[in-house]
Coordinates of C-alpha atoms and ligand atoms in Angstrom, one line a residue:
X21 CA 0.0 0.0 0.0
X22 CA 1.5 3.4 -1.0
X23 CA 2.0 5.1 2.0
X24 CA 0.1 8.3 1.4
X25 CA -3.5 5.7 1.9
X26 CA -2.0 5.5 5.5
X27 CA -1.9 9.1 6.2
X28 CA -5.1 9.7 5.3
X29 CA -7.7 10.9 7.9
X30 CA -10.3 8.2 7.6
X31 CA -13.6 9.3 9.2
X32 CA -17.3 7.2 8.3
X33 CA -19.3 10.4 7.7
X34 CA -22.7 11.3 8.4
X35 CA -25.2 10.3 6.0
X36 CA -27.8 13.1 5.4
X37 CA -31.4 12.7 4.5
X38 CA -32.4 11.9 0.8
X39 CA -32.7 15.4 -1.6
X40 CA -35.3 14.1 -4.3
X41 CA -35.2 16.2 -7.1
X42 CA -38.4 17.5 -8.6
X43 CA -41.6 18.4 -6.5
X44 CA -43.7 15.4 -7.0
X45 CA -42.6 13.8 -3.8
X46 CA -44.5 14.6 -0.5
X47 CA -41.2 15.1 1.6
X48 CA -41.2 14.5 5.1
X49 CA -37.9 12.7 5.7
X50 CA -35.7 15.5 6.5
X51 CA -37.7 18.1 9.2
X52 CA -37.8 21.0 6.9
X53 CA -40.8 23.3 7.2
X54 CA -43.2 23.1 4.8
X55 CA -44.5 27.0 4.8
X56 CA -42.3 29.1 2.8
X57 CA -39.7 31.9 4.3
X58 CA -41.2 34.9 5.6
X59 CA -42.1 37.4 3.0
X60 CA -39.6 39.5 3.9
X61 CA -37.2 37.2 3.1
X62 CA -38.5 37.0 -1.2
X63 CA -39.0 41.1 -1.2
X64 CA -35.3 41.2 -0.1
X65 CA -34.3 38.7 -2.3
X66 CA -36.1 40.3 -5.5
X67 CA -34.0 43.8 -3.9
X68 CA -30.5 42.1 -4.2
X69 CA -28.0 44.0 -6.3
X70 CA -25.6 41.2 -7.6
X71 CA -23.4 44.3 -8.1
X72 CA -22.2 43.6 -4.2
X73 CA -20.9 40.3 -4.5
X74 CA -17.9 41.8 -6.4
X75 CA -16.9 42.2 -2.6
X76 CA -16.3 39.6 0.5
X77 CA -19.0 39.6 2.8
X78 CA -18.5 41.1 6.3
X79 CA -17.1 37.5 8.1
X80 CA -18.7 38.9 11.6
X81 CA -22.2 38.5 9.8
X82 CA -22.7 41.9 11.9
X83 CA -26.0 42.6 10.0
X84 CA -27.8 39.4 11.3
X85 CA -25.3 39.4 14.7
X86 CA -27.4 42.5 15.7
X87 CA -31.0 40.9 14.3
X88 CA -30.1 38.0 16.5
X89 CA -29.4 40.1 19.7
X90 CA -32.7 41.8 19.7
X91 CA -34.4 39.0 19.0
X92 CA -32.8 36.8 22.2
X93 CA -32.0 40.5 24.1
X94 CA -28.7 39.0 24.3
X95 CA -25.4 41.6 23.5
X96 CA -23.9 41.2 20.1
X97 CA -20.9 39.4 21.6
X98 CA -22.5 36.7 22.7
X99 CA -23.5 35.8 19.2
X100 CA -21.9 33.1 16.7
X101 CA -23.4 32.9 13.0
X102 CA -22.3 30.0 11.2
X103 CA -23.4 28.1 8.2
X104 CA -26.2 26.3 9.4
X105 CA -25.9 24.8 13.0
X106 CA -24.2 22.0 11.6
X107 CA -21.2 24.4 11.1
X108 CA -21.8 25.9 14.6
X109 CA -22.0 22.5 16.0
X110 CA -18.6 21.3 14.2
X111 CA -16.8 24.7 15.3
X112 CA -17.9 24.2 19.2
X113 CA -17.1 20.4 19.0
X114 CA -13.4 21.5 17.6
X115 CA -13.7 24.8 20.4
X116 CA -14.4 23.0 23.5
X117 CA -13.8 19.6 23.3
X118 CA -10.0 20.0 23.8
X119 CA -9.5 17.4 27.1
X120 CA -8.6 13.7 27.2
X121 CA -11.6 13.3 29.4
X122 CA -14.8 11.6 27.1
X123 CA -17.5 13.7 26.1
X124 CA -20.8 12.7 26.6
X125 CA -24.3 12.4 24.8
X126 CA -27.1 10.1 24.5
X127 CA -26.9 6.8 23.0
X128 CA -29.8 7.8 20.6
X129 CA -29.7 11.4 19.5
X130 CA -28.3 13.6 16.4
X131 CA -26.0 11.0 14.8
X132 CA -23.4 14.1 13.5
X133 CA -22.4 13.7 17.5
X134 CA -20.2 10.9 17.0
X135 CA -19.2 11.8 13.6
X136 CA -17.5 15.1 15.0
X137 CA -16.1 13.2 17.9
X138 CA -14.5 11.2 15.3
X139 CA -13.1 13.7 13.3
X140 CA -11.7 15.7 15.6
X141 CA -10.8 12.7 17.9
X142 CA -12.7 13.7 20.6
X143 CA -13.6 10.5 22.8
X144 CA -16.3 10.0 23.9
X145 CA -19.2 7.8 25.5
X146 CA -22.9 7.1 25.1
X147 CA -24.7 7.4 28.0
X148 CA -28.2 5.2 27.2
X149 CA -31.2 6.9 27.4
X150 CA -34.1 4.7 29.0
X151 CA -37.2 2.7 27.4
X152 CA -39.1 6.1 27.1
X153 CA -36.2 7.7 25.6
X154 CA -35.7 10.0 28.0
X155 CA -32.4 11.3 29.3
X156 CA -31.1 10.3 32.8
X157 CA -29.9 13.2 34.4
X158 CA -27.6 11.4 36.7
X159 CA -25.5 10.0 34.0
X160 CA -24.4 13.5 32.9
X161 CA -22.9 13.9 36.8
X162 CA -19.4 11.9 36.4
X163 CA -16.0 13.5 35.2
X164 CA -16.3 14.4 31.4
X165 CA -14.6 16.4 28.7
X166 CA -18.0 18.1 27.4
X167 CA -22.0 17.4 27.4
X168 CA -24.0 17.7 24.3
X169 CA -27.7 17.5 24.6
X170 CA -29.8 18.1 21.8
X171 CA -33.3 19.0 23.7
X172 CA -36.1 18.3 22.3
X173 CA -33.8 15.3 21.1
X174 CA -33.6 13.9 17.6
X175 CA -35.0 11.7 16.2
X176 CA -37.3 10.9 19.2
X177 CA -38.5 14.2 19.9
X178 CA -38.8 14.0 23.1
X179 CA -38.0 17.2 25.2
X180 CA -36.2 17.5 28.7
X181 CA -37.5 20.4 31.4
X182 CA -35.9 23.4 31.7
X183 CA -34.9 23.0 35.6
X184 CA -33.3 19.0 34.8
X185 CA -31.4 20.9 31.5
X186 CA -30.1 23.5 34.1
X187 CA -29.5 21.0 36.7
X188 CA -27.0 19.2 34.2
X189 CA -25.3 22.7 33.4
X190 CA -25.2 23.7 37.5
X191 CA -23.3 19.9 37.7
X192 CA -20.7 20.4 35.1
X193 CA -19.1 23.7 35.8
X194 CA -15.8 22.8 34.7
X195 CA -17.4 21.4 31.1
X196 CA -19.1 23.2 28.5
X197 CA -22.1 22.3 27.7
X198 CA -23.6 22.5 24.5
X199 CA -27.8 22.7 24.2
X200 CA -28.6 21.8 20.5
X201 CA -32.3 24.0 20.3
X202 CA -33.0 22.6 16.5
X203 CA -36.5 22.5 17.2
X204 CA -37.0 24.2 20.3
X205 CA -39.5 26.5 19.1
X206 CA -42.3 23.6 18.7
X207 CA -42.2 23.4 22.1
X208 CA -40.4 23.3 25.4
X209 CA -38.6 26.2 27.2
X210 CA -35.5 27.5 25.7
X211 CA -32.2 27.4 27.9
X212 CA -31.3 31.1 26.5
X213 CA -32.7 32.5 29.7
X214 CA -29.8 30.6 31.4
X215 CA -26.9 32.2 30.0
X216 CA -26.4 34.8 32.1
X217 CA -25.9 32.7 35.1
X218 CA -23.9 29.6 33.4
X219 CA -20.5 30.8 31.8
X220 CA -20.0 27.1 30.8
X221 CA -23.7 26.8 28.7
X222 CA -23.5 26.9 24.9
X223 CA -27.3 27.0 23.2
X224 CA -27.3 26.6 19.4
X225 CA -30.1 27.0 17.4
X226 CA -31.0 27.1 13.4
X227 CA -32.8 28.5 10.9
X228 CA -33.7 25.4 8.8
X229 CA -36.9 24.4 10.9
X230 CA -38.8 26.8 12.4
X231 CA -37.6 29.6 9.9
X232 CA -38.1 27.9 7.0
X233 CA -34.7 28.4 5.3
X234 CA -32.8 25.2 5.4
X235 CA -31.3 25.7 1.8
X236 CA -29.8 29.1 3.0
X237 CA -27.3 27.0 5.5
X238 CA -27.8 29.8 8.7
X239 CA -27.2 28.5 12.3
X240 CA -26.2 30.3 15.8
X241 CA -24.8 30.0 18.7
X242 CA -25.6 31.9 22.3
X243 CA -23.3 31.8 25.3
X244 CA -21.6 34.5 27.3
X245 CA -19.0 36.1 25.0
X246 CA -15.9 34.3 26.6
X247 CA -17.4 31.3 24.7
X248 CA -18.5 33.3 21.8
X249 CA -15.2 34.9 21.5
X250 CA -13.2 31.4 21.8
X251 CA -15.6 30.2 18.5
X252 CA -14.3 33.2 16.9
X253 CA -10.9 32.7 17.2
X254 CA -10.9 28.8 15.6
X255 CA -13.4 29.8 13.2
X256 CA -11.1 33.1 12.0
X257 CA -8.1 30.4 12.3
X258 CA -9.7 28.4 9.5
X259 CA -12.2 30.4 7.9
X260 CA -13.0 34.5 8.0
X261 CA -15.7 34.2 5.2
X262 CA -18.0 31.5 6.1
X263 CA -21.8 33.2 5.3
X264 CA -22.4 34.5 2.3
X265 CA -24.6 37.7 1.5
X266 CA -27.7 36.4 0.7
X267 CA -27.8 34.2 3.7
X268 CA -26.7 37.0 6.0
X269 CA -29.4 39.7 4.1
X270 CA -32.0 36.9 3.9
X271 CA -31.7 36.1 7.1
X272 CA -32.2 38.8 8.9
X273 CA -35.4 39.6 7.2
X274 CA -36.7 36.1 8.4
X275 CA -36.0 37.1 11.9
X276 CA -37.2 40.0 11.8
X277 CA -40.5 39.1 11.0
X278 CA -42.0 37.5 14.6
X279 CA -45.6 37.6 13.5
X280 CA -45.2 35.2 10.9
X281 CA -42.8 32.9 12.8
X282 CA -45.1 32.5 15.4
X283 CA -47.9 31.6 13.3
X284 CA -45.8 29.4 10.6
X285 CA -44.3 27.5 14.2
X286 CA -47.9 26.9 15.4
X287 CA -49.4 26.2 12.8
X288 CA -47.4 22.9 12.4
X289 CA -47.4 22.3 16.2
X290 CA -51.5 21.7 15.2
X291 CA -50.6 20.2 12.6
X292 CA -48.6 17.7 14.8
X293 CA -51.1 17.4 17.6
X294 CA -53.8 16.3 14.8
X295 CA -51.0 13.7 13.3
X296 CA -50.6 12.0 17.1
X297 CA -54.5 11.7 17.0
X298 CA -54.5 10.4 13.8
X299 CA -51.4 8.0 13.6
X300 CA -52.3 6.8 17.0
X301 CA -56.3 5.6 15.4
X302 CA -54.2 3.2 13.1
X303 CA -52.2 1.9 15.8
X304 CA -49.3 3.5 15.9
X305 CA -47.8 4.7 19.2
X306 CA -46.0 8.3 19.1
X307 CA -43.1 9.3 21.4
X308 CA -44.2 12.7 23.3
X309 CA -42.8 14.8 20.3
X310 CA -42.3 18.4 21.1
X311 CA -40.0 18.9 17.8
X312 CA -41.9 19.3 13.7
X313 CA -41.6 15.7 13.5
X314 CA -43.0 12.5 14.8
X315 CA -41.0 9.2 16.1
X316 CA -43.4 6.6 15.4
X317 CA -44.0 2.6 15.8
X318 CA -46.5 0.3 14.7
X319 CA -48.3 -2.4 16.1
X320 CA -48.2 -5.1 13.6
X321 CA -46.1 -3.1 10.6
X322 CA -42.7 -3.7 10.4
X323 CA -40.4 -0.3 10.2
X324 CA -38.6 -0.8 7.0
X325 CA -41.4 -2.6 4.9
X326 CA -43.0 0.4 5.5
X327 CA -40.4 2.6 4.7
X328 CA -40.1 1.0 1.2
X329 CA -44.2 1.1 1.0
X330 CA -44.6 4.6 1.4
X331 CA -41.0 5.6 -0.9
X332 CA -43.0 3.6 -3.6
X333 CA -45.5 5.9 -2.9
X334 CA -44.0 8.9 -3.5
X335 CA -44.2 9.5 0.3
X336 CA -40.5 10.0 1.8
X337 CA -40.3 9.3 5.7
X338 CA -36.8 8.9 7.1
X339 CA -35.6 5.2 9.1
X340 CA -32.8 4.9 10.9
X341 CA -31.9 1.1 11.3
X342 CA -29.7 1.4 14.0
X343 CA -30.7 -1.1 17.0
X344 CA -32.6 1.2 19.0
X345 CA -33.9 3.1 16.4
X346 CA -34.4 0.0 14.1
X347 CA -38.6 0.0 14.8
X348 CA -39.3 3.4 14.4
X349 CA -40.2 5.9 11.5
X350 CA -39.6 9.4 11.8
X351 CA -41.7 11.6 9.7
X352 CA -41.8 15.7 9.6
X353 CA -44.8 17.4 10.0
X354 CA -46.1 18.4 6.4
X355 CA -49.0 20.9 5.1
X356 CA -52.0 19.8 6.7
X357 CA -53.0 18.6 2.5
X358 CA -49.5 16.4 2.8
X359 CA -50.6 15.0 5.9
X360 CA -54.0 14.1 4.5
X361 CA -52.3 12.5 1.9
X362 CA -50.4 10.0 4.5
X363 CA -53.2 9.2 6.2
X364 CA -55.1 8.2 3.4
X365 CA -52.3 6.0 1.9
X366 CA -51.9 4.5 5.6
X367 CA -55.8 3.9 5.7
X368 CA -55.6 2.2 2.1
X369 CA -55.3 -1.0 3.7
X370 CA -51.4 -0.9 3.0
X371 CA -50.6 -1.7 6.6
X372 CA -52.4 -5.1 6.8
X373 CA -50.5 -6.1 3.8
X374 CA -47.0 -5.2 5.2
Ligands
PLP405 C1 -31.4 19.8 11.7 C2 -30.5 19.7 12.9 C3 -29.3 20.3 13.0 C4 -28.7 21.0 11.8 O1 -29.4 21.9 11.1 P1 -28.7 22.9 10.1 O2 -29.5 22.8 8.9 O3 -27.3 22.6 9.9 O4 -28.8 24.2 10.8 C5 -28.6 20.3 14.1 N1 -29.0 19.6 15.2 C6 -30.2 18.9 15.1 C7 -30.6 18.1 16.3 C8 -30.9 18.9 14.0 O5 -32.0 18.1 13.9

């Protein structure tokens, strides 16, 4: 073998959710929102002078920085804007995870966790959530390098209280801990309201869920602005020109608009509460999802028959077949019409035949 192969840095990556090209698929294997962007967010778009990209964009997002702080009344320096959260995530992984001790996280949660560790070689250990899915807090109180907790968790959906988050944070003063808030606005109490009293607490959140803008890659961390500033520094260390214009422009308009954010987010929290009713009639049993998905299970249908059944149907759900995860669908909350559309196929007899 040449020798070059053994230098190389061999990592098993994540493994996203399909992209199906076209519109004729009814997609709900990859939580996106189904309600367009705020219309703020196409009036500035149709406004956009390509003239400016001639020029870098400002690399401390200052624009959306600012947006973000009113939003969270948090100061501008305790504000990371990254390329999604998935860059924020990757950046505070490669921050703060810098001790031989393991870092921990749940056995079943966001599988990028592990795929970061890897990378950066960060070790690390699984505490294992229990039947419910629900997080122990006792097994985040033992010596660690770091504590990620994505809350409401992925892919079960199930979200932790406020005071058993804090009471993790309060136990692991000498650890960062990093709260991933993906989809903490359909449902649950953010931990924002924490930061001033934890210098340790990270909270990252996204735009790809509740503000409909997953294809414009915008993410965020909050924390006092020690933190912030150390995210800064690695991130200028490798990159000083992560988010483009249109994402930094684009995205401030979407914040800026809370009206329609608040009716877009409940609008699918309905949307959700309806599916539980309506899942649960043809025997399937929903984990307490708090998130704009649902984690489900069937009685009689097996996971990945059905999987296949509804892809052949146009109808894309996502399956992880992991052991734990191995009986369980987990399908984003649609339009109410997409919905309908399930629960007619699912009615259609097609689960007796599975
Ligand atoms: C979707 C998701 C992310 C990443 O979202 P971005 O599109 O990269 O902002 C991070 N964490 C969890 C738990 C998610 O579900």
């Amino acid at each position: 073998m040449s020798s070059w192969r053994e230098f190389i840095r061999d990592v098993e990556p994540y493994v996203p959710g399909e992209q199906p090209r076209g519109d004729s698929v009814i997609k709900l294997n990859t939580n996106e929102n189904p309600y367009p962007p705020a219309p703020g967010v196409e009036r500035a778009m149709r406004e956009m002078d390509p003239a400016m990209f001639r020029k870098y964009p400002d690399p401390s997002a200052g624009m959306l920085t600012e947006a973000l702080a009113k939003r969270y009344g948090l100061e501008r320096d305790q504000i990371f804007v990254g390329v999604g959260s998935d860059d924020v995530l990757g950046m505070a992984f490669l921050t703060f995870f810098n001790s031989q001790k393991p870092i921990l996280f749940p056995d079943v949660t966001y599988s990028f966790y592990p795929v970061w560790a890897q990378l950066f070689g960060i070790p690390y250990e699984t505490p294992r959530l229990d039947a419910d899915f629900r997080v122990k807090p006792q097994d985040y109180k033992r010596d660690n390098g770091g504590i990620v907790l994505a809350n409401p968790n992925a892919p079960t959906g199930i979200y932790l209280p406020l005071d058993q988050v804090e009471d993790i944070i309060k136990a692991n003063q000498d650890s960062v801990v990093i709260v991933d808030e993906a989809y903490i606005d359909f449902g649950g109490e953010s931990a924002v309201p924490l930061i001033p009293r934890y210098d340790n607490l990270l909270v990252v959140q996204t735009f790809s869920k509740s503000r409909s803008l997953a294809g414009m890659r915008v993410g965020y961390a909050m924390g006092q602005k020690e933190l912030i500033q150390a995210l800064h520094n690695v991130k200028y260390s490798y990159n000083s020109y992560t988010m483009n214009m249109p994402s930094m422009i684009l995205g401030t308009e979407a914040v800026k608009d809370e009206a329609y954010f608040q009716e877009t987010t409940r609008r699918i929290i309905a949307t959700r509460e309806e599916a539980k009713r309506r899942l649960g009639d043809l025997g399937f049993t929903c984990t307490d999802s708090r998130t704009n998905f649902l984690f489900i299970t069937h009685e009689k249908a097996a996971a990945p028959e059905l999987f296949e059944a509804l892809k052949n149907n146009g109808i894309y759900v996502r399956y992880f077949p992991a052991s734990r995860t191995k009986d369980y669908l987990r399908v984003t909350i649609g339009t109410e019409e997409e919905m309908e559309v399930l629960y007619k196929f699912l009615e259609s007899s097609c689960l007796d035949r599975i």
